[in-house]
PDB file of N, CA and C in Angstrom:
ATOM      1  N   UNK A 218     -19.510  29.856 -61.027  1.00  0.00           N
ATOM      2  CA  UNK A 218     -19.017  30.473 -62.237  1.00  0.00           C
ATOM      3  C   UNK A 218     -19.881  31.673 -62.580  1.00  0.00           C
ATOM      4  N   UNK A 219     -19.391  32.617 -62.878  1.00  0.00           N
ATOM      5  CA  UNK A 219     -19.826  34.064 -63.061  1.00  0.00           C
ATOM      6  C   UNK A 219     -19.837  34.259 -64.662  1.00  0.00           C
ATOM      7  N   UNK A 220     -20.843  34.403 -65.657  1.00  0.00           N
ATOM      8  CA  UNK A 220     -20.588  34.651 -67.002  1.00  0.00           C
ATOM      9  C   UNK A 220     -21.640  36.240 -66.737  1.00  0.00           C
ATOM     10  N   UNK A 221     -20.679  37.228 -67.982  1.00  0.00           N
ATOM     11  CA  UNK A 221     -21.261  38.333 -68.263  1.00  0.00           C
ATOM     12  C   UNK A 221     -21.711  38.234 -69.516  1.00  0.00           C
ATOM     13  N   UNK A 222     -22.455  38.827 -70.607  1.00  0.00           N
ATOM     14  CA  UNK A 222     -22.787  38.915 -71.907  1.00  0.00           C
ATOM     15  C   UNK A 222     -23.089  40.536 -72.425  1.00  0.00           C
ATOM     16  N   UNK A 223     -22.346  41.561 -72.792  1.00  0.00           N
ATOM     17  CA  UNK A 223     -23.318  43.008 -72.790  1.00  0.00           C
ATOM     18  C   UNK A 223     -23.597  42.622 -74.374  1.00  0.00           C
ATOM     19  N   UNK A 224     -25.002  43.232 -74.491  1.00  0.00           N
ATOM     20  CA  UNK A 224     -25.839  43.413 -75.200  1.00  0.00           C
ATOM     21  C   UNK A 224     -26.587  44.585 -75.488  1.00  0.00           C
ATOM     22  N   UNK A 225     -25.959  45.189 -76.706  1.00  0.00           N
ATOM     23  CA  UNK A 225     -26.071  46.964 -77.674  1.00  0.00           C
ATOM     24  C   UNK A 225     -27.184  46.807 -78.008  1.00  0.00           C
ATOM     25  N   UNK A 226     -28.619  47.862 -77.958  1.00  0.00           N
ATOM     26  CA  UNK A 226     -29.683  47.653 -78.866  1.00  0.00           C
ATOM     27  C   UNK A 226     -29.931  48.816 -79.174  1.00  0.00           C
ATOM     28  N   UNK A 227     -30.196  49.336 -80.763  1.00  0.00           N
ATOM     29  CA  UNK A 227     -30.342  50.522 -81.069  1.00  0.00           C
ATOM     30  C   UNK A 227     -31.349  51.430 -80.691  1.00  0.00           C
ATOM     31  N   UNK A 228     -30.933  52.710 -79.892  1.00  0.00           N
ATOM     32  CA  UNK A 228     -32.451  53.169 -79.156  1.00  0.00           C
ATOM     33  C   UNK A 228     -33.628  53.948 -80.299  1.00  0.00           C
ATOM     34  N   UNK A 229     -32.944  54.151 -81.069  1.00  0.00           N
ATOM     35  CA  UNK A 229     -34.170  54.450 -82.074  1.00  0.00           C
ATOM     36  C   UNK A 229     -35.865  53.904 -81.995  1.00  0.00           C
ATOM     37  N   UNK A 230     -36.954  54.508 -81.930  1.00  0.00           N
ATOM     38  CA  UNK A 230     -37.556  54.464 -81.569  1.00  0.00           C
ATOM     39  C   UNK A 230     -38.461  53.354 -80.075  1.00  0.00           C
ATOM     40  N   UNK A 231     -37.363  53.767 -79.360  1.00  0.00           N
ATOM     41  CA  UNK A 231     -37.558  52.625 -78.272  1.00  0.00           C
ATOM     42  C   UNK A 231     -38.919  53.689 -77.564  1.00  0.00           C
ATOM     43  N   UNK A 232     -39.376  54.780 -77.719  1.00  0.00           N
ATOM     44  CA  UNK A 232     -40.284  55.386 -77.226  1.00  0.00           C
ATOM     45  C   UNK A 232     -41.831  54.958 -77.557  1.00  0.00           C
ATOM     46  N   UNK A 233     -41.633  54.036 -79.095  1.00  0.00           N
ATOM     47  CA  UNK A 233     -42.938  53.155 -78.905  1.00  0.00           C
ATOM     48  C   UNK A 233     -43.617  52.610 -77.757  1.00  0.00           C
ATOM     49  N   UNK A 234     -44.633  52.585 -77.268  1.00  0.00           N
ATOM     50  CA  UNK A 234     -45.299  51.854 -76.525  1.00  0.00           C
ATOM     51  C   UNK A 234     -45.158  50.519 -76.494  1.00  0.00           C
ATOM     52  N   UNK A 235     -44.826  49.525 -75.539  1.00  0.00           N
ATOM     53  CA  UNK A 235     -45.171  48.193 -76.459  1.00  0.00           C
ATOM     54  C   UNK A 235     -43.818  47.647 -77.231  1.00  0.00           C
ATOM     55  N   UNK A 236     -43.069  48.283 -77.595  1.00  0.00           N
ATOM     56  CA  UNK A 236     -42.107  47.597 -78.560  1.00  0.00           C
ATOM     57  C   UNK A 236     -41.139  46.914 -78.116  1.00  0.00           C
ATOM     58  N   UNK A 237     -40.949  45.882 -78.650  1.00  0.00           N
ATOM     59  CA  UNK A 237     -40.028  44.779 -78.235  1.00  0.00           C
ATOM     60  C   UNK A 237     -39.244  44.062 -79.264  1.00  0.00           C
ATOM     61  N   UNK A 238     -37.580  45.126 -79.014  1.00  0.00           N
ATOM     62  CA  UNK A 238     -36.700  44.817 -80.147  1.00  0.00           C
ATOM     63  C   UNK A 238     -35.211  43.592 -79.558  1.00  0.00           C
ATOM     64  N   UNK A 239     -35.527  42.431 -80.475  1.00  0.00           N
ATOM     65  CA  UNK A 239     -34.595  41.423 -79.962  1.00  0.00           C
ATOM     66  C   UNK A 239     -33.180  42.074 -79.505  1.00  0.00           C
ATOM     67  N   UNK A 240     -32.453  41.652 -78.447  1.00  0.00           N
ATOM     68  CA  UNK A 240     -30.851  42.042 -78.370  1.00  0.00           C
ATOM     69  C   UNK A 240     -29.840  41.192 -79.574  1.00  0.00           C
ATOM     70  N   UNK A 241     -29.163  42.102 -79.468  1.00  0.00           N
ATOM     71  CA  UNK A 241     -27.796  41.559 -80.526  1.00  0.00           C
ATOM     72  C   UNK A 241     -26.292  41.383 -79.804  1.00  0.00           C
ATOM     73  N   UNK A 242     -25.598  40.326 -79.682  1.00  0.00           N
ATOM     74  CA  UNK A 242     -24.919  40.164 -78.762  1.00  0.00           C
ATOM     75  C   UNK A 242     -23.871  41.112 -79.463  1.00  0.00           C
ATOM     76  N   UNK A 243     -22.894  41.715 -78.465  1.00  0.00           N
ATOM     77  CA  UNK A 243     -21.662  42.574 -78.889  1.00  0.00           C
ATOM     78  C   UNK A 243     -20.387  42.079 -78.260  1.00  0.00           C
ATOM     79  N   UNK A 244     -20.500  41.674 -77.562  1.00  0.00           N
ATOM     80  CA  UNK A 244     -19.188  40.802 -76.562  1.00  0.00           C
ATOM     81  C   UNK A 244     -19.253  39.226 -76.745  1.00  0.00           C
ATOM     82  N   UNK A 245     -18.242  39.012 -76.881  1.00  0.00           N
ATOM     83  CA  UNK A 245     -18.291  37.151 -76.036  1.00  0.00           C
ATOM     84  C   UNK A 245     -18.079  37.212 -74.644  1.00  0.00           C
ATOM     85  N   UNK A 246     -18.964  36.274 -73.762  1.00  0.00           N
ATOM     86  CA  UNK A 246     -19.209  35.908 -72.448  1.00  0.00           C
ATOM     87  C   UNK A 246     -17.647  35.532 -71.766  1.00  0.00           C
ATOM     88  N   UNK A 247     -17.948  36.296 -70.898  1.00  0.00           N
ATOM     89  CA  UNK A 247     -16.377  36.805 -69.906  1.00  0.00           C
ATOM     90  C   UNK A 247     -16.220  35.645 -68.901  1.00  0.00           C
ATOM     91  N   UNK A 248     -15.505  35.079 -68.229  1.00  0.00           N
ATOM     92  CA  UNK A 248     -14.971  34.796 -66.981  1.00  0.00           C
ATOM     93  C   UNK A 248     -14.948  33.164 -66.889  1.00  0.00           C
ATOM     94  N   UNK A 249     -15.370  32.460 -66.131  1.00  0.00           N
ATOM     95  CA  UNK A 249     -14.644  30.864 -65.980  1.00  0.00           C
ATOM     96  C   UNK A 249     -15.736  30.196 -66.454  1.00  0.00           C
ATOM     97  N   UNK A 250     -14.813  28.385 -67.554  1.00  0.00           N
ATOM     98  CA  UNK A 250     -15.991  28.065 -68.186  1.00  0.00           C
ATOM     99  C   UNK A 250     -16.396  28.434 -69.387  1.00  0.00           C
ATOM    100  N   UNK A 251     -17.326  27.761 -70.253  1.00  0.00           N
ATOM    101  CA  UNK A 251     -17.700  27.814 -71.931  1.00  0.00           C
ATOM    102  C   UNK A 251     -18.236  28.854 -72.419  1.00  0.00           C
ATOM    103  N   UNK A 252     -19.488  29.839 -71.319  1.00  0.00           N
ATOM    104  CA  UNK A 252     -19.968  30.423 -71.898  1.00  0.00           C
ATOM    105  C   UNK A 252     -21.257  30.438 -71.892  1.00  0.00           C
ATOM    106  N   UNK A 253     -21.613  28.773 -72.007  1.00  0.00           N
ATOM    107  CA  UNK A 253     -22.687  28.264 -72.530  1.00  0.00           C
ATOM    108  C   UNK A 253     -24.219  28.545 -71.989  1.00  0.00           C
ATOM    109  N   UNK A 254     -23.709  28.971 -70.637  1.00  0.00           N
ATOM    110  CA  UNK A 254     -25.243  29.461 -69.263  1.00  0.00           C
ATOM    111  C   UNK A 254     -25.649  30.573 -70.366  1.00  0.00           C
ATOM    112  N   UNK A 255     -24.521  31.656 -70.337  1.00  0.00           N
ATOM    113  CA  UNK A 255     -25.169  33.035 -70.925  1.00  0.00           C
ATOM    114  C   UNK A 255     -25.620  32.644 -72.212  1.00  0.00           C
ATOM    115  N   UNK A 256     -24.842  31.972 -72.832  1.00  0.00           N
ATOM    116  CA  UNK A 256     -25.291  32.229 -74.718  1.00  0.00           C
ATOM    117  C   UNK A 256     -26.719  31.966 -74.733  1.00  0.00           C
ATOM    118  N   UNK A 257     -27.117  31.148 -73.703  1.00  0.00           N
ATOM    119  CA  UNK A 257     -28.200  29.944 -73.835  1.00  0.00           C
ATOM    120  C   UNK A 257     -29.634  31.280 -73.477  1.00  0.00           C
ATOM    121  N   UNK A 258     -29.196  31.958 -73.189  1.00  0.00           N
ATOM    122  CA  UNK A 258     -30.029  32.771 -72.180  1.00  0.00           C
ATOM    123  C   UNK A 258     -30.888  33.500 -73.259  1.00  0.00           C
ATOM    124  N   UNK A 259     -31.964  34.190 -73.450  1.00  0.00           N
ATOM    125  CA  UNK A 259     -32.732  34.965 -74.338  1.00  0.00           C
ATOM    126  C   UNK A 259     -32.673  36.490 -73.350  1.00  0.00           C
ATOM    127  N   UNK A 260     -32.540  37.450 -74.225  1.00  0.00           N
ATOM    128  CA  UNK A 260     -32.055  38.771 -73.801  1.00  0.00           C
ATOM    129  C   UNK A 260     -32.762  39.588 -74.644  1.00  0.00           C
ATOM    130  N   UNK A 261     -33.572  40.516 -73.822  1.00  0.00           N
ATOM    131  CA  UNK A 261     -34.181  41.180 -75.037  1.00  0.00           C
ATOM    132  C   UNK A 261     -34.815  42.764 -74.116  1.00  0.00           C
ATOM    133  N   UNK A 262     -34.739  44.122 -74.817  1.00  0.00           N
ATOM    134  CA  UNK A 262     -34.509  45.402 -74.237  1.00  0.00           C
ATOM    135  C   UNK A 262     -36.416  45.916 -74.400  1.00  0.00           C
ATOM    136  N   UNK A 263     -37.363  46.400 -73.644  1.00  0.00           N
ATOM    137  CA  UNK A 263     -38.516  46.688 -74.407  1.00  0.00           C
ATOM    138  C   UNK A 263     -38.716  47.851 -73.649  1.00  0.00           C
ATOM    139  N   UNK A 264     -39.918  48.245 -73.989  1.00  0.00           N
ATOM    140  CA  UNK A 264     -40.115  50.197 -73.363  1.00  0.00           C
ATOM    141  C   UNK A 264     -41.735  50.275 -73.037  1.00  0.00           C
ATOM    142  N   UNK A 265     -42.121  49.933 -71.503  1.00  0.00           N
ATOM    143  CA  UNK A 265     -43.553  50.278 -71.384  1.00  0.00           C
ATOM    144  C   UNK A 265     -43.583  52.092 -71.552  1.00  0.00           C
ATOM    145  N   UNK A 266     -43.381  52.175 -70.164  1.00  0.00           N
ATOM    146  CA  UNK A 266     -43.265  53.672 -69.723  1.00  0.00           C
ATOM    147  C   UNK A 266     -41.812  53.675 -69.138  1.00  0.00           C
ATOM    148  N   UNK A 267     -40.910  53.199 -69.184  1.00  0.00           N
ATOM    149  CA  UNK A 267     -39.410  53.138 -69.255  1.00  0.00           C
ATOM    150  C   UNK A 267     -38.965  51.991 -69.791  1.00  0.00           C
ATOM    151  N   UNK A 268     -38.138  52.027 -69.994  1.00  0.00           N
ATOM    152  CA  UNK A 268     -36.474  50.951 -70.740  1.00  0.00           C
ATOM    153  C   UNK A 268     -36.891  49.792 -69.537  1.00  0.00           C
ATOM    154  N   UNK A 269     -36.658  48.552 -70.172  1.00  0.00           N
ATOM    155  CA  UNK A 269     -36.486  47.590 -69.292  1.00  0.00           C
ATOM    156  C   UNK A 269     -35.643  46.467 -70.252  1.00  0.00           C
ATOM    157  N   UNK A 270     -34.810  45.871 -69.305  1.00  0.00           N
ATOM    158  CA  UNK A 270     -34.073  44.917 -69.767  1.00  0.00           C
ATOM    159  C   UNK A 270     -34.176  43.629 -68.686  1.00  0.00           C
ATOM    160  N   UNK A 271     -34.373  42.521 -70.300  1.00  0.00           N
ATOM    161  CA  UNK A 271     -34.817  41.252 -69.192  1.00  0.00           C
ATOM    162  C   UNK A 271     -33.982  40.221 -69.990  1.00  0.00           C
ATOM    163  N   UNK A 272     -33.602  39.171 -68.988  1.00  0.00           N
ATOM    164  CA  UNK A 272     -33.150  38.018 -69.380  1.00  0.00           C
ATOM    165  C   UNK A 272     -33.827  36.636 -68.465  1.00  0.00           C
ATOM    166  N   UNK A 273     -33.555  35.794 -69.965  1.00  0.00           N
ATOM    167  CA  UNK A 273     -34.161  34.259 -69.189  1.00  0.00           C
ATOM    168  C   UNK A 273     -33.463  33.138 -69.461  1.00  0.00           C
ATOM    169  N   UNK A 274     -33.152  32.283 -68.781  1.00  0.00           N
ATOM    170  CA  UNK A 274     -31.710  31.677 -68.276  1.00  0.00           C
ATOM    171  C   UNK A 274     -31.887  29.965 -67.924  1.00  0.00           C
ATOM    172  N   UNK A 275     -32.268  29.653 -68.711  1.00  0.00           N
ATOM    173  CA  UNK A 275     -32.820  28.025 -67.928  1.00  0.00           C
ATOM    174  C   UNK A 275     -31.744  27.339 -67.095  1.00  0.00           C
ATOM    175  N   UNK A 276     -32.199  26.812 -66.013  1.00  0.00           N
ATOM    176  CA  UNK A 276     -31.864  25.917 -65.138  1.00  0.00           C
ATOM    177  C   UNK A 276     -30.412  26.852 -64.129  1.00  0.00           C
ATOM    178  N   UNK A 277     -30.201  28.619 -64.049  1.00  0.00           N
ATOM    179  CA  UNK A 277     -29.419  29.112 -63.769  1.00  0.00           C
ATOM    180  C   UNK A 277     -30.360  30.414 -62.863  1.00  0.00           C
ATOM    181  N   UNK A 278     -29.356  30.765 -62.333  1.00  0.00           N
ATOM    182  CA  UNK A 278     -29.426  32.060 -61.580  1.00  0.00           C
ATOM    183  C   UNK A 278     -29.524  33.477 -62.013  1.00  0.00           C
ATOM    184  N   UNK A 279     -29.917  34.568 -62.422  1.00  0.00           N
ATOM    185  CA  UNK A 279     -29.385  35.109 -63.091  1.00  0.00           C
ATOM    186  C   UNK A 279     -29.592  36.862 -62.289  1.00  0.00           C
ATOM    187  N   UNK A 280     -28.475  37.738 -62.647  1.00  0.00           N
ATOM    188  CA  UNK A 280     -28.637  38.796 -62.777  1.00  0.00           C
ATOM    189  C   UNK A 280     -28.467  39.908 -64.063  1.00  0.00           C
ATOM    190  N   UNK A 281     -29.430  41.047 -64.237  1.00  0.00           N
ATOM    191  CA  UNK A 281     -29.452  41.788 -65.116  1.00  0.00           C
ATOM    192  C   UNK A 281     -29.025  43.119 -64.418  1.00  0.00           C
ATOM    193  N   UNK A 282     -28.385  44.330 -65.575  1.00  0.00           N
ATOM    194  CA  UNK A 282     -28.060  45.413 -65.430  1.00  0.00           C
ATOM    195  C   UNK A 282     -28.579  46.230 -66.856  1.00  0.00           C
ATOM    196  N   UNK A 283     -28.877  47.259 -66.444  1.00  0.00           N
ATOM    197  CA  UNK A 283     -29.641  48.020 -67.846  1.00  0.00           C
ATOM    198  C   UNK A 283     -28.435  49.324 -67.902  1.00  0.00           C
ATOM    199  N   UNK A 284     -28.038  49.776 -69.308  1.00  0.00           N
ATOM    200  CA  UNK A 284     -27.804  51.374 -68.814  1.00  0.00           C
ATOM    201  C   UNK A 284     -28.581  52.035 -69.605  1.00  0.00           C
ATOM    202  N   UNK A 285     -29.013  52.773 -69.267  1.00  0.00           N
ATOM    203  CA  UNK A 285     -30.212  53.708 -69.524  1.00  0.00           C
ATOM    204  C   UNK A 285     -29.832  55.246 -70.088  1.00  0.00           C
ATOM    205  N   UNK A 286     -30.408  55.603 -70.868  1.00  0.00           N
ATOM    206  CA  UNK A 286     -30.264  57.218 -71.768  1.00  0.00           C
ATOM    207  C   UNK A 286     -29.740  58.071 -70.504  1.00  0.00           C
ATOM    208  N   UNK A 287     -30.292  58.558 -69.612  1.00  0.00           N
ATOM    209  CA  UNK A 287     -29.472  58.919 -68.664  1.00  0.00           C
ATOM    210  C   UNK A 287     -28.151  59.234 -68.581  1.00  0.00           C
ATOM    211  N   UNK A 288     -27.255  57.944 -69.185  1.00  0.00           N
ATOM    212  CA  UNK A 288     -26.303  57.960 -68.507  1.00  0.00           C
ATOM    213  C   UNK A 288     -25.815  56.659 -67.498  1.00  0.00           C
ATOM    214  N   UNK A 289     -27.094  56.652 -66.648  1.00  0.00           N
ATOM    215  CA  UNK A 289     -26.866  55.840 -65.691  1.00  0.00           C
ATOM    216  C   UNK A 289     -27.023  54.350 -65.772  1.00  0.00           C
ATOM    217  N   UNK A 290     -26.554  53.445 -65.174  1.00  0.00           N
ATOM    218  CA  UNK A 290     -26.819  52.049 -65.134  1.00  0.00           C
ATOM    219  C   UNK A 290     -27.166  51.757 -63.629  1.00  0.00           C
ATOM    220  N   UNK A 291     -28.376  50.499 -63.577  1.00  0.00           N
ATOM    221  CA  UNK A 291     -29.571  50.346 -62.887  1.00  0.00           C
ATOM    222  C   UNK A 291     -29.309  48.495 -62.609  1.00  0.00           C
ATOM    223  N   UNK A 292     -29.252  47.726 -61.547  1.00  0.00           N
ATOM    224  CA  UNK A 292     -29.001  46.369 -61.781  1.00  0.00           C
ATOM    225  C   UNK A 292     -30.470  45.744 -60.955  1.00  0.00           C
ATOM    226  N   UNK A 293     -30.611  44.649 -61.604  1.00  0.00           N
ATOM    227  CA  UNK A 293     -31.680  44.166 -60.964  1.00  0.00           C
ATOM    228  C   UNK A 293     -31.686  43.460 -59.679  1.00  0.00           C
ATOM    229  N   UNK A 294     -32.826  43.191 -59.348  1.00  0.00           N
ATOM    230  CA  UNK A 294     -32.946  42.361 -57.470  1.00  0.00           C
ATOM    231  C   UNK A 294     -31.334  41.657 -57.592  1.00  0.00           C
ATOM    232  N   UNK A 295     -31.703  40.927 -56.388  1.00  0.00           N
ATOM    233  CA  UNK A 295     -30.705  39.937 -56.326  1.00  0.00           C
ATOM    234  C   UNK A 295     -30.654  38.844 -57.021  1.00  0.00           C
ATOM    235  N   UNK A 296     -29.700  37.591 -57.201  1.00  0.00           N
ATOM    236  CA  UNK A 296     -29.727  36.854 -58.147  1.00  0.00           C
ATOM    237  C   UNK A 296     -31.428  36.208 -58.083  1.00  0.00           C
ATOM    238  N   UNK A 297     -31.817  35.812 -59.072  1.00  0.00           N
ATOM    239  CA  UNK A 297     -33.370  35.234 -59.647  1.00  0.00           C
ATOM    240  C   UNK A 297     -32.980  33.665 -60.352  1.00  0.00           C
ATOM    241  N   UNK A 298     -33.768  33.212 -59.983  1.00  0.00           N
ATOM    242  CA  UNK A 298     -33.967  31.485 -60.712  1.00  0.00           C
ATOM    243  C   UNK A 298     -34.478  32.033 -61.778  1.00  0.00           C
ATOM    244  N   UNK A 299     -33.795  31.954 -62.956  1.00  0.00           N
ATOM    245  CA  UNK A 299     -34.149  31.867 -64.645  1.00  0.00           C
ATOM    246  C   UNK A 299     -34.399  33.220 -65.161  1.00  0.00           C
ATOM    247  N   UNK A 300     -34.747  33.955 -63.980  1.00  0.00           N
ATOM    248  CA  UNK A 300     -35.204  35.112 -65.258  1.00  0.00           C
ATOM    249  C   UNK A 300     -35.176  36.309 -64.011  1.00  0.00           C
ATOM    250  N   UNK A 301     -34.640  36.999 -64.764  1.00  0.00           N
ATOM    251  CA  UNK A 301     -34.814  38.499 -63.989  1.00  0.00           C
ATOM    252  C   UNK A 301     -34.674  39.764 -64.785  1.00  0.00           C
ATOM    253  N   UNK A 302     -34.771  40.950 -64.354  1.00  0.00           N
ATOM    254  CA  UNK A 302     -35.012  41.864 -65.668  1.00  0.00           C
ATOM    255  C   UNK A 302     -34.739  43.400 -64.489  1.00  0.00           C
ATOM    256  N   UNK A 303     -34.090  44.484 -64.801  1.00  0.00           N
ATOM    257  CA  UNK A 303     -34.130  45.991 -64.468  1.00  0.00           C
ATOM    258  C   UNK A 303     -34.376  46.784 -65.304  1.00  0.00           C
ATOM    259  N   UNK A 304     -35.013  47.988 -64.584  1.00  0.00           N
ATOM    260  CA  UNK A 304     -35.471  48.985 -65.297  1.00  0.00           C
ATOM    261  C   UNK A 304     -34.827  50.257 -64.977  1.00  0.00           C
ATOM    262  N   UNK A 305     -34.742  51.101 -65.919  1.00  0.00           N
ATOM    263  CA  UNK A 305     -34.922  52.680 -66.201  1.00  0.00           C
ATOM    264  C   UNK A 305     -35.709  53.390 -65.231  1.00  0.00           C
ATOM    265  N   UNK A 306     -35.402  54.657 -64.558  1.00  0.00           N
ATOM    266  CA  UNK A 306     -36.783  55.224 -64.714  1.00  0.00           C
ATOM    267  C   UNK A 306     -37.747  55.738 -65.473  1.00  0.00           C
ATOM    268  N   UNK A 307     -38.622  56.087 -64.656  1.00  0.00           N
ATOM    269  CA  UNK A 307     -40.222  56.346 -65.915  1.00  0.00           C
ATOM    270  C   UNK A 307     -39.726  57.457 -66.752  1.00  0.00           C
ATOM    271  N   UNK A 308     -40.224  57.039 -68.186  1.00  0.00           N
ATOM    272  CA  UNK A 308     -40.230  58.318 -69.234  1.00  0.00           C
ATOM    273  C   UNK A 308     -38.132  57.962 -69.751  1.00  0.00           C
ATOM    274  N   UNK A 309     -37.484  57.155 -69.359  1.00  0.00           N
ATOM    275  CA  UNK A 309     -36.000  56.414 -69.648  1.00  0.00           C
ATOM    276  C   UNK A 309     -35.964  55.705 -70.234  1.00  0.00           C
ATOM    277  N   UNK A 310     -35.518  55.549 -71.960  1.00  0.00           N
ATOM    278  CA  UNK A 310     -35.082  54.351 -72.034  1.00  0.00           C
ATOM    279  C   UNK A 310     -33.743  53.677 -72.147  1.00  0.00           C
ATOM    280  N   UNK A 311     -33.652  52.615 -72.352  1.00  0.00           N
ATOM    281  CA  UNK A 311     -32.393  51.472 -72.262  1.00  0.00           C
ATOM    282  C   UNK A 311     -31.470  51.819 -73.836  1.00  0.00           C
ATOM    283  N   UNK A 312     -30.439  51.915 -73.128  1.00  0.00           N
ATOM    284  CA  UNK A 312     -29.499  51.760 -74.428  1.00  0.00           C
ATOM    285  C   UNK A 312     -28.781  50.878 -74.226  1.00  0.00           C
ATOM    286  N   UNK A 313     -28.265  49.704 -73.377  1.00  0.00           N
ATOM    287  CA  UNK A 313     -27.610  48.579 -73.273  1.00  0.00           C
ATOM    288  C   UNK A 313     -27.692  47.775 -72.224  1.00  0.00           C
ATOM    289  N   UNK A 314     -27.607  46.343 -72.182  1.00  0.00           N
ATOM    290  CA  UNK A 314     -27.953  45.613 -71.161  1.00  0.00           C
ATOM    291  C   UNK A 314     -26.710  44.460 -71.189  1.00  0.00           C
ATOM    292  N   UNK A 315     -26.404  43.599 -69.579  1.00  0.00           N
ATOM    293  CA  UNK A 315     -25.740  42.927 -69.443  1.00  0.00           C
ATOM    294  C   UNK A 315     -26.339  42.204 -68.727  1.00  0.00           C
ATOM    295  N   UNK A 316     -25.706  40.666 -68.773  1.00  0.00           N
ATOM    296  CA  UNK A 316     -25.928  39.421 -68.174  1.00  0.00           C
ATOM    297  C   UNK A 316     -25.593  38.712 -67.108  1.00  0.00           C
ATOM    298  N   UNK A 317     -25.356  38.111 -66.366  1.00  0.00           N
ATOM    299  CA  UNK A 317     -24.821  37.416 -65.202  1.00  0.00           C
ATOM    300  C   UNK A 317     -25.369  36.371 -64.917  1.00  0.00           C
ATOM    301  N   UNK A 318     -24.934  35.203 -65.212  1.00  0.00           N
ATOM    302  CA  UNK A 318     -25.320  33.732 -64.432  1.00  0.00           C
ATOM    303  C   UNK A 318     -24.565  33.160 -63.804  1.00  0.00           C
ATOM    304  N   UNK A 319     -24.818  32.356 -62.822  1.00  0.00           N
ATOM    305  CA  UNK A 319     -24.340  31.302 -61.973  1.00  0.00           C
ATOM    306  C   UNK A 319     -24.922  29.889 -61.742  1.00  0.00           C
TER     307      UNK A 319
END
């Protein structure tokens, strides 16, 4: 089962160092099944020296996708046990992120 979740976070000062602003869900979780992998999941957008978007997923698989000021969208490794996270490039940050478990 494949669940998506996108998640809007306002980029306003995402150029802080350090800052780490919770996600706010904007969609309900897409495709076969309750839902319940993604909802369960903690999702959250932060900015070392680029945008990074991470999720953590108990007892699931997961993949992340960031889209980034750019323009562009960036997806992470391949699926990860519980937690995985993509980034921006350096000096980029994140303006929205999505979910994927199995």
């Amino acid at each position: 089962m494949k669940k998506i979740l996108a998640v809007t976070v306002a980029t306003a000062g995402l150029a802080l160092s350090g800052l780490v602003l919770p996600a706010v869900a904007t969609a309900a979780p897409t495709g076969t099944g309750t839902g319940s992998q993604a909802a369960a999941c903690s999702k959250w957008i932060d900015y070392t020296d680029r945008g990074r978007a991470h999720a953590s997923c108990p007892g699931v698989d997961v993949k992340v996708t960031v889209k980034c000021a750019n323009g562009r969208t960036y997806g992470s490794a391949p699926w990860r046990w519980e937690y995985n996270k993509a980034e921006c490039p350096r000096g980029i940050g994140a303006t929205s992120m999505s979910v994927q478990t199995r």
